[in-house]
CSV table of C-alpha atoms and ligand atoms in Angstrom, one decimal:
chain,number,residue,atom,x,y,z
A,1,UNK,CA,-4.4,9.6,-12.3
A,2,UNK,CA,-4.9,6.0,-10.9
A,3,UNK,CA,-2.1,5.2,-13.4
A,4,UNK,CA,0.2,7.6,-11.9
A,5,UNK,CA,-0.4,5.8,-9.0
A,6,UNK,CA,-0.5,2.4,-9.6
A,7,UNK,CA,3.1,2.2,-11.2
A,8,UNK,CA,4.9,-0.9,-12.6
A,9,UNK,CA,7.4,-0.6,-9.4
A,10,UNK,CA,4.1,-0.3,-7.2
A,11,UNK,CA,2.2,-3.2,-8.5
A,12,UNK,CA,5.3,-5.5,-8.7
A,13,UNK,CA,6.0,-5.0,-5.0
A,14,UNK,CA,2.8,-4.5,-3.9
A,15,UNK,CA,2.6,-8.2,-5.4
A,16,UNK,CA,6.0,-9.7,-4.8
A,17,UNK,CA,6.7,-8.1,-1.8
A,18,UNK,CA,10.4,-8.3,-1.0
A,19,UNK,CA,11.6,-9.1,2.8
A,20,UNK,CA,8.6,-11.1,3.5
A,21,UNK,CA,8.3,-13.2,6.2
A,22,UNK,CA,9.4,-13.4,9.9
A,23,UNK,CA,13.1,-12.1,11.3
A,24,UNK,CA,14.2,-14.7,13.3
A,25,UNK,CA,16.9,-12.6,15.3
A,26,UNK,CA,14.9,-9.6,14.9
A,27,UNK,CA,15.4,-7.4,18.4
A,28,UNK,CA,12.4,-4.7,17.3
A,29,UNK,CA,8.7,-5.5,16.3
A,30,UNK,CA,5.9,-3.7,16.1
A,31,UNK,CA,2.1,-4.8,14.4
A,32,UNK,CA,0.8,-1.4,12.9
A,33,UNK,CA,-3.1,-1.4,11.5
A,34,UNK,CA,-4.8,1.1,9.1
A,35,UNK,CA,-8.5,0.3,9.8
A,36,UNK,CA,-9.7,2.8,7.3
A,37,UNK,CA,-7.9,0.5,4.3
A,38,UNK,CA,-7.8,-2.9,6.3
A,39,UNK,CA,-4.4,-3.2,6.1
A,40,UNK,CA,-2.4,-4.9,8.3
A,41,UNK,CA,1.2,-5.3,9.2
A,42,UNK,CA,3.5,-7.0,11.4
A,43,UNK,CA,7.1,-5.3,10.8
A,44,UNK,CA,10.8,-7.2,12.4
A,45,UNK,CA,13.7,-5.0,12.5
A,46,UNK,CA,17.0,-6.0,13.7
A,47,UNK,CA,19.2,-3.0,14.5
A,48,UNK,CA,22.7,-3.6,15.9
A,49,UNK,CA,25.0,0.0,17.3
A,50,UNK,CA,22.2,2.1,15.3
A,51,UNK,CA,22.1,1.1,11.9
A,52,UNK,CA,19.5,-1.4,11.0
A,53,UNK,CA,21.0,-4.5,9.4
A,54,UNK,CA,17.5,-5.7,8.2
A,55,UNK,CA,14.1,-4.8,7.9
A,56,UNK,CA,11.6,-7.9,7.2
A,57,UNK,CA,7.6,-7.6,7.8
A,58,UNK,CA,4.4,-9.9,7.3
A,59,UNK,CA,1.0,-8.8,6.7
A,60,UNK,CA,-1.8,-8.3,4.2
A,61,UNK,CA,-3.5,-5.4,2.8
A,62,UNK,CA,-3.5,-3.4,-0.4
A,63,UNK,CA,-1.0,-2.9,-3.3
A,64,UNK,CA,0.1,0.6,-2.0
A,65,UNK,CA,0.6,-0.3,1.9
A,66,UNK,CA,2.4,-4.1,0.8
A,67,UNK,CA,4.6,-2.0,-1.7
A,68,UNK,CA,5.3,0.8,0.5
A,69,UNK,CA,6.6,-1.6,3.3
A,70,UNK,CA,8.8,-3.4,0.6
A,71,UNK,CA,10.5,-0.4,-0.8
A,72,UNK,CA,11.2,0.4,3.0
A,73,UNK,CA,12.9,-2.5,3.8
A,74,UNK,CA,15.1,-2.4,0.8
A,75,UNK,CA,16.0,1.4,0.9
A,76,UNK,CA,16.5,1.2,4.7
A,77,UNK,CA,18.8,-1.6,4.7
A,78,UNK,CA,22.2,-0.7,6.3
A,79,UNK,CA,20.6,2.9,7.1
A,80,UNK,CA,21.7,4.5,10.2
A,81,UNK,CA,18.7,5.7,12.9
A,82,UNK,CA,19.8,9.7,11.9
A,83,UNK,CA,20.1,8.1,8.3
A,84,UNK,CA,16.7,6.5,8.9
A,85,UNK,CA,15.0,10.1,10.5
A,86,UNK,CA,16.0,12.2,7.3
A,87,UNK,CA,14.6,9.9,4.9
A,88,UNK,CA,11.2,9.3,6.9
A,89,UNK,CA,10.8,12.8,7.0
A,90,UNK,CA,11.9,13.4,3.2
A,91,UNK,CA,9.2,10.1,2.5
A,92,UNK,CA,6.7,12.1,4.5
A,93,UNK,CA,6.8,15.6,2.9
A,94,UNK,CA,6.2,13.1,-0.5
A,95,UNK,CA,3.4,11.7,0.1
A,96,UNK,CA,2.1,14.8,1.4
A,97,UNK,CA,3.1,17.3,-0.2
A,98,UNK,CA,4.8,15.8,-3.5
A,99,UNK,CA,8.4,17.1,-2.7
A,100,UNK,CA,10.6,14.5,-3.9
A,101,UNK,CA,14.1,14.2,-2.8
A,102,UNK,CA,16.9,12.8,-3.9
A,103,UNK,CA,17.7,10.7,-0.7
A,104,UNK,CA,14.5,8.7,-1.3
A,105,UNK,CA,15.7,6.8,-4.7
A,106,UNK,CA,12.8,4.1,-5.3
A,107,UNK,CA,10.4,5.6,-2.9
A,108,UNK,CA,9.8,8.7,-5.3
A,109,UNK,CA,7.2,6.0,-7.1
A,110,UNK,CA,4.5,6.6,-4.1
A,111,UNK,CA,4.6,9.9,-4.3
A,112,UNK,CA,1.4,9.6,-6.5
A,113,UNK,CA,-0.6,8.6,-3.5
A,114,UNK,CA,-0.9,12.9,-2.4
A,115,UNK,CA,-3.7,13.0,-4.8
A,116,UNK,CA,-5.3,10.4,-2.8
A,117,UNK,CA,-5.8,11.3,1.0
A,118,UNK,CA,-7.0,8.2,2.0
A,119,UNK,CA,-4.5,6.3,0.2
A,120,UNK,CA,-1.4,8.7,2.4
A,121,UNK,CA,-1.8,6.3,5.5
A,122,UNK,CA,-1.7,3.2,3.2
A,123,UNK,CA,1.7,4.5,2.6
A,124,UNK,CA,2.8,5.6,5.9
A,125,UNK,CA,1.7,2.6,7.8
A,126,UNK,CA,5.3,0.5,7.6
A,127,UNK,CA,6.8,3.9,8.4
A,128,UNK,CA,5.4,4.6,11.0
A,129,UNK,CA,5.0,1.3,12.3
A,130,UNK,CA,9.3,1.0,11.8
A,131,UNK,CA,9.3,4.3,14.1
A,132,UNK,CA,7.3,2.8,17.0
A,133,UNK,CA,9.1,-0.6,16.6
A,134,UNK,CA,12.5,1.6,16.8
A,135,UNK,CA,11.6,3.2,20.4
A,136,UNK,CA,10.0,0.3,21.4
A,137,UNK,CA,6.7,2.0,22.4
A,138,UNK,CA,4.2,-0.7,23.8
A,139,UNK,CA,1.0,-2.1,22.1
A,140,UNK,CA,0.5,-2.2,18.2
A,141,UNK,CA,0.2,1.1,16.3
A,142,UNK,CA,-3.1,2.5,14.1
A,143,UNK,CA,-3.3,5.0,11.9
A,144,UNK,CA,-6.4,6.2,13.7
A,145,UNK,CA,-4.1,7.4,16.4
A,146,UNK,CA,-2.5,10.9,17.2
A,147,UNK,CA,-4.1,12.7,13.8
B,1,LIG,ZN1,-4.4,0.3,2.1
């Protein structure tokens, strides 16, 4: 089980994470927390006519929540916000319910985390911390709130 989940994609991202580091033009951030895990992250977007040109974050916390915010950033690249809605969505039935899709390429390699509940919000956080940076909501995001 725990190598199902700790793939070679997984651990090489979750090490190397890819679009590290501050956006300097970004125009959406958003700090997200998982308190149960410790992870933290700090996620730049910049979005220009609805599709988002680039997705860079900072941060620390465990393999699956650094990994999970890399593959992000690289899938979402050049995504529209409908593009961007379908594929959240599609990422969130995976890692709940194991229903891989074909829109989520890369991203099928967390889908091992369903058979670890606590491990789901590691997953999530850069997801859902990309959907409050998109609307802009105010004040960082936890994965403590609205469950
Ligand atoms: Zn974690």
């Amino acid at each position: 089980m725990l190598r199902e989940l700790y793939q070679e994609v997984i651990i090489d991202h979750g090490r190397h994470p890819r679009n590290f580091g501050v956006l300097p033009n970004a125009n959406h951030h958003k700090e997200g927390f998982n308190p149960l895990c410790g992870d933290k992250i700090h996620l730049y977007v910049q979005e220009e006519n609805g599709v988002v040109k680039k997705i860079q974050f900072e941060g620390c916390g465990c393999a699956i929540s650094m990994a999970s915010a890399s593959l992000m950033s690289e899938v979402l690249c050049g995504k529209t916000l409908t593009e961007i809605n379908t594929i959240f969505n599609d990422f969130h039935l995976l890692v709940t319910e194991g229903n891989p899709s074909k829109n989520l390429g890369k991203l099928a390699v967390l889908g091992g985390v369903r058979e670890f509940p606590a491990r789901v919000k590691c997953a999530t956080l850069a997801w859902h911390t990309l959907n409050a940076a998109l609307q802009d909501t105010s004040g960082p995001v936890s994965t403590e709130e609205d469950e």
